[in-house]
Every structure is written in structure tokens, then in C-alpha cells.
Short mmCIF file of C-alpha atoms in Angstrom, two decimals:
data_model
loop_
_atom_site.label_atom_id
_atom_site.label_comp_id
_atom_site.label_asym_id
_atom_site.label_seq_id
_atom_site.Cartn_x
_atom_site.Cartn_y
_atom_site.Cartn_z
CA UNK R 1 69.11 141.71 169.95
CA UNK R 2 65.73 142.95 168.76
CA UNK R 3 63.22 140.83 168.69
CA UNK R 4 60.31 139.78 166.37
CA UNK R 5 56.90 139.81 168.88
CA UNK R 6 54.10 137.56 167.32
CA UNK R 7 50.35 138.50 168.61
CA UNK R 8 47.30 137.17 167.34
CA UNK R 9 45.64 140.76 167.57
CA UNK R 10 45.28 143.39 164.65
CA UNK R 11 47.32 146.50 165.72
CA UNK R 12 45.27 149.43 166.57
CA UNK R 13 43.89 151.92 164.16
CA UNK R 14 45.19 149.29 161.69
CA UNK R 15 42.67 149.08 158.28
CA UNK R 16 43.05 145.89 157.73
CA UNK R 17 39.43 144.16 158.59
CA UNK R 18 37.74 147.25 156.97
CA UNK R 19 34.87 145.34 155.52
CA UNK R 20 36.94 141.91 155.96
CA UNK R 21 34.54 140.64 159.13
CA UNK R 22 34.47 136.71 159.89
CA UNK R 23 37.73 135.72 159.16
CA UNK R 24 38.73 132.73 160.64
CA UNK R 25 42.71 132.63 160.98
CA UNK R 26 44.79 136.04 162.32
CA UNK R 27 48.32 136.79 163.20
CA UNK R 28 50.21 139.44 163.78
CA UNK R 29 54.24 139.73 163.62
CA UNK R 30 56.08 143.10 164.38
CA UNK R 31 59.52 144.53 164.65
CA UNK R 32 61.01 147.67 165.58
CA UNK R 33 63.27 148.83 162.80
CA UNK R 34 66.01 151.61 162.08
CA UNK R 35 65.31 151.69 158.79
CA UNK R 36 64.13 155.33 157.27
CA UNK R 37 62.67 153.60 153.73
CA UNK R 38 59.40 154.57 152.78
CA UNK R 39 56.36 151.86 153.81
CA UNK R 40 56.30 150.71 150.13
CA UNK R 41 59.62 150.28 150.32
CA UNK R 42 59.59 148.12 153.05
CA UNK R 43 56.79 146.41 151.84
CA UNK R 44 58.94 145.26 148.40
CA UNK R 45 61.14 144.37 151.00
CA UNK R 46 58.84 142.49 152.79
CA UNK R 47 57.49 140.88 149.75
CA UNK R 48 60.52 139.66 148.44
CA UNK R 49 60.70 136.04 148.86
CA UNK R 50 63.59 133.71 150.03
CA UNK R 51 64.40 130.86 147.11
CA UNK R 52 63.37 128.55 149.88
CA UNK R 53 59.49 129.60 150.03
CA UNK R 54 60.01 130.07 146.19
CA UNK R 55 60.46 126.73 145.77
CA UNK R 56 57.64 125.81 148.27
CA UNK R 57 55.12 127.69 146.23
CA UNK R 58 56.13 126.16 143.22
CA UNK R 59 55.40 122.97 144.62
CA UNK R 60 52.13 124.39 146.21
CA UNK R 61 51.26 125.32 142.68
CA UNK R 62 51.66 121.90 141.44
CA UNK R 63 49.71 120.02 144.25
CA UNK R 64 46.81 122.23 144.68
CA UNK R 65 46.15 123.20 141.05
CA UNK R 66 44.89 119.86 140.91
CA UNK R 67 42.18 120.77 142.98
CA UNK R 68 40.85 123.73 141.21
CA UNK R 69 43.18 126.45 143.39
CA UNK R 70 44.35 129.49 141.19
CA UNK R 71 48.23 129.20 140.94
CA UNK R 72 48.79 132.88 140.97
CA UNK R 73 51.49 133.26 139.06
CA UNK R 74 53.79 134.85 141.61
CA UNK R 75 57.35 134.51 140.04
CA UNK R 76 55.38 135.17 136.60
CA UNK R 77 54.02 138.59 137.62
CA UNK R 78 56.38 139.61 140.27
CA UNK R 79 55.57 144.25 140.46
CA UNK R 80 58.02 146.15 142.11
CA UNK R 81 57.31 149.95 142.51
CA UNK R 82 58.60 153.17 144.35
CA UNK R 83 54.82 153.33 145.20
CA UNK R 84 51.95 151.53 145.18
CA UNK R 85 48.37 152.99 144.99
CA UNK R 86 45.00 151.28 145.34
CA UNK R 87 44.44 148.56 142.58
CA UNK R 88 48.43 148.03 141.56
CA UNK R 89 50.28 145.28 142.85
CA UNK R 90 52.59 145.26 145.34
CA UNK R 91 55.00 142.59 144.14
CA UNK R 92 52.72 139.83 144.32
CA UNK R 93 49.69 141.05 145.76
CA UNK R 94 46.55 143.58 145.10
CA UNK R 95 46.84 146.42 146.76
CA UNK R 96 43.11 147.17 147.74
CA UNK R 97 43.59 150.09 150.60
CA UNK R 98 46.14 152.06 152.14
CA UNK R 99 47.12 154.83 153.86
CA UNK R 100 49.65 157.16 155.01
CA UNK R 101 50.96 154.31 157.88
CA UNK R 102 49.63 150.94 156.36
CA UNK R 103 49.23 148.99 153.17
CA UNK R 104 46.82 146.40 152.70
CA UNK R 105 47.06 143.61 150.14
CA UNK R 106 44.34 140.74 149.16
CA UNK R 107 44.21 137.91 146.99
CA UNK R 108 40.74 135.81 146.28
CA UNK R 109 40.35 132.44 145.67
CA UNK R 110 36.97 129.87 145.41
CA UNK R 111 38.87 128.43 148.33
CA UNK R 112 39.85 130.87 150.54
CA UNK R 113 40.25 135.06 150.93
CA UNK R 114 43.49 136.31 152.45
CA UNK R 115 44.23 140.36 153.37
CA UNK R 116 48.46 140.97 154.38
CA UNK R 117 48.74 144.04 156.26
CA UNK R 118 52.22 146.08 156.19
CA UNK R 119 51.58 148.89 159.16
CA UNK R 120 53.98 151.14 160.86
CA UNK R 121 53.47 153.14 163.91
CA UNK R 122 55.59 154.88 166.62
CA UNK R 123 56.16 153.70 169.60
CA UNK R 124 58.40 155.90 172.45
CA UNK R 125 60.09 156.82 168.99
CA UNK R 126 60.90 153.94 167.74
CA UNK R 127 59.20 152.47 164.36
CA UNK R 128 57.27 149.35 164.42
CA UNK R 129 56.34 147.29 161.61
CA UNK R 130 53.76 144.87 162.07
CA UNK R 131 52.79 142.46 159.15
CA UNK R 132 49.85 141.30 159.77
CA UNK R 133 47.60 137.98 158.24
CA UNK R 134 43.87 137.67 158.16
CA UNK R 135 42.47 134.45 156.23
CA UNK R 136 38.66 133.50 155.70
CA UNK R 137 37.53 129.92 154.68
CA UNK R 138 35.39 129.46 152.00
CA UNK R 139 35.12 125.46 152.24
CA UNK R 140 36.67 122.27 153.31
CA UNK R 141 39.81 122.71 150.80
CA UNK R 142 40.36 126.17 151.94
CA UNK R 143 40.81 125.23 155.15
CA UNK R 144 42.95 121.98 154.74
CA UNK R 145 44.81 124.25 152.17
CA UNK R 146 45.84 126.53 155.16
CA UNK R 147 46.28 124.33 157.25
CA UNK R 148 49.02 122.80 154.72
CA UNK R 149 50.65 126.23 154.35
CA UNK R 150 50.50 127.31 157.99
CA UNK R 151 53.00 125.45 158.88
CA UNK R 152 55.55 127.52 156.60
CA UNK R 153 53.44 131.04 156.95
CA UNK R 154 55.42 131.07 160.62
CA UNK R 155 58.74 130.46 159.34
CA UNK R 156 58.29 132.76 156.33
CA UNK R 157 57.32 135.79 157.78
CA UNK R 158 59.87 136.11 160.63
CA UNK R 159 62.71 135.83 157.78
CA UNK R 160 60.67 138.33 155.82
CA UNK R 161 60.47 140.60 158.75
CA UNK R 162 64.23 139.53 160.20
CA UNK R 163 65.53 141.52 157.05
CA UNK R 164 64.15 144.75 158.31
CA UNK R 165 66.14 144.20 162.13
CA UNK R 166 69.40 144.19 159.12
CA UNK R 167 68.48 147.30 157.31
#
């Protein structure tokens, strides 16, 4: 069986914290898969949601919008691409860098700053993809807001990632 490894270290030569310094929450999932899709690919892949955390964002949404947080409009403005350069978004999210081997996606809020990092590398010839979470705190309500959510973000990424062991 191949197995999901969680770290709480940013994979080397990984972009990610370019110019994203003092963040206060990081994880790091990987996988090896077989798959031969492109990164974007895998990244729409990633991206796509279960109905389960669907349903939890919607209710997010509701709570939390009555404190001031931006909704974001996921299901509203859902972008799915062969490819996805700077500034587009990759299903839900803003692409803001990438690279031949990574992609790097950010949302802003008053509340908090999150970057979502889809990297691949080669290890002993076998391809690793390591998604990767970096969140910074702006106040009190960003960080009870994560807090909240961090108790899905766990569950929801290893079923994201548990799709590429399939492909």
C-alpha cells in the first residue's frame, strides 16, 4: 500500500515561502504517484473537492461571513484549465508563482493569508507530490478561524491526495 507521509517541513527547493516569511501554521503531505499527468493536471485533480468538504465550506461561508470573512465564492467561480500561468486560477485559487516542478496558489483575507503548494520531485525514480500549506494570522479571528478549519484541513487533504495513489 503506498502511503501518504505528513511533515511539517517545506520540501526542498520548493517556492513556496518566496517572500511569504512569518507564517505561523505549516504542513506538508506527499505521495508517490504513477500517474504521468501534467502538474496542472494534478493540481485540478487535487483541487477538486469531495461533496463532503463542499458542504463544509458552505456552512463555513455562512458562519464566518458574519464576521466580516470573504466567502470566496468557490463553487461560484470554480476554473479548470489544461494550464495555469501566473495570475489565473487554478480551480479555486490564485495562482501567484510557479514553475516547471511546483505551483503555488494564495488567497488573502483581513483575517488571515494562506499559500497551497502542489510540488513534484523525483525521488530513486519515483514521483512525489507534496501539497503543501502555509497560513499567516492576521488577528484573533484568523486564528480561531483556523483553528475551526484545521480540524477538517487533515482529513481533506489526504482524500485529495489519496486520489493520486488511484490514478
Amino acid at each position: 500500500m503506498k502511503k501518504i507521509i505528513k511533515t511539517h517541513v517545506i520540501p526542498k527547493n520548493s517556492i513556496i515561502s518566496k517572500g511569504f516569511h512569518n507564517y505561523h501554521y505549516c504542513d506538508s503531505f506527499s505521495v508517490v504517484t504513477q500517474t504521468n499527468e501534467s502538474l496542472d493536471s494534478i493540481t485540478t485533480t487535487i483541487f477538486q473537492t469531495p461533496k463532503w468538504a463542499d458542504l463544509l465550506m458552505g456552512v463555513r461561508n455562512t458562519i464566518f461571513s458574519l464576521f466580516g470573512l470573504d466567502k470566496g465564492g468557490y463553487k461560484d467561480h470554480r476554473h479548470i484549465a489544461d494550464h495555469y500561468p501566473i495570475g489565473s486560477r487554478a480551480v479555486y485559487f490564485t495562482v501567484i508563482d510557479r514553475n516547471d516542478n511546483e505551483i503555488i496558489t494564495a488567497e488573502n483575507d483581513k483575517h488571515l493569508d494562506f499559500r497551497i503548494s502542489v510540488f513534484e520531485n523525483v525521488e530513486e525514480g519515483k514521483r512525489r507530490i507534496h501539497l503543501t500549506t502555509l497560513v499567516k494570522y492576521h488577528n484573533a479571528l484568523g486564528r480561531f478561524y483556523f483553528l475551526v478549519i484545521r480540524v477538517f484541513h487533515r482529513r481533506i487533504v489526504i482524500g485529495l491526495l489519496k486520489r493520486l495513489i488511484k490514478k
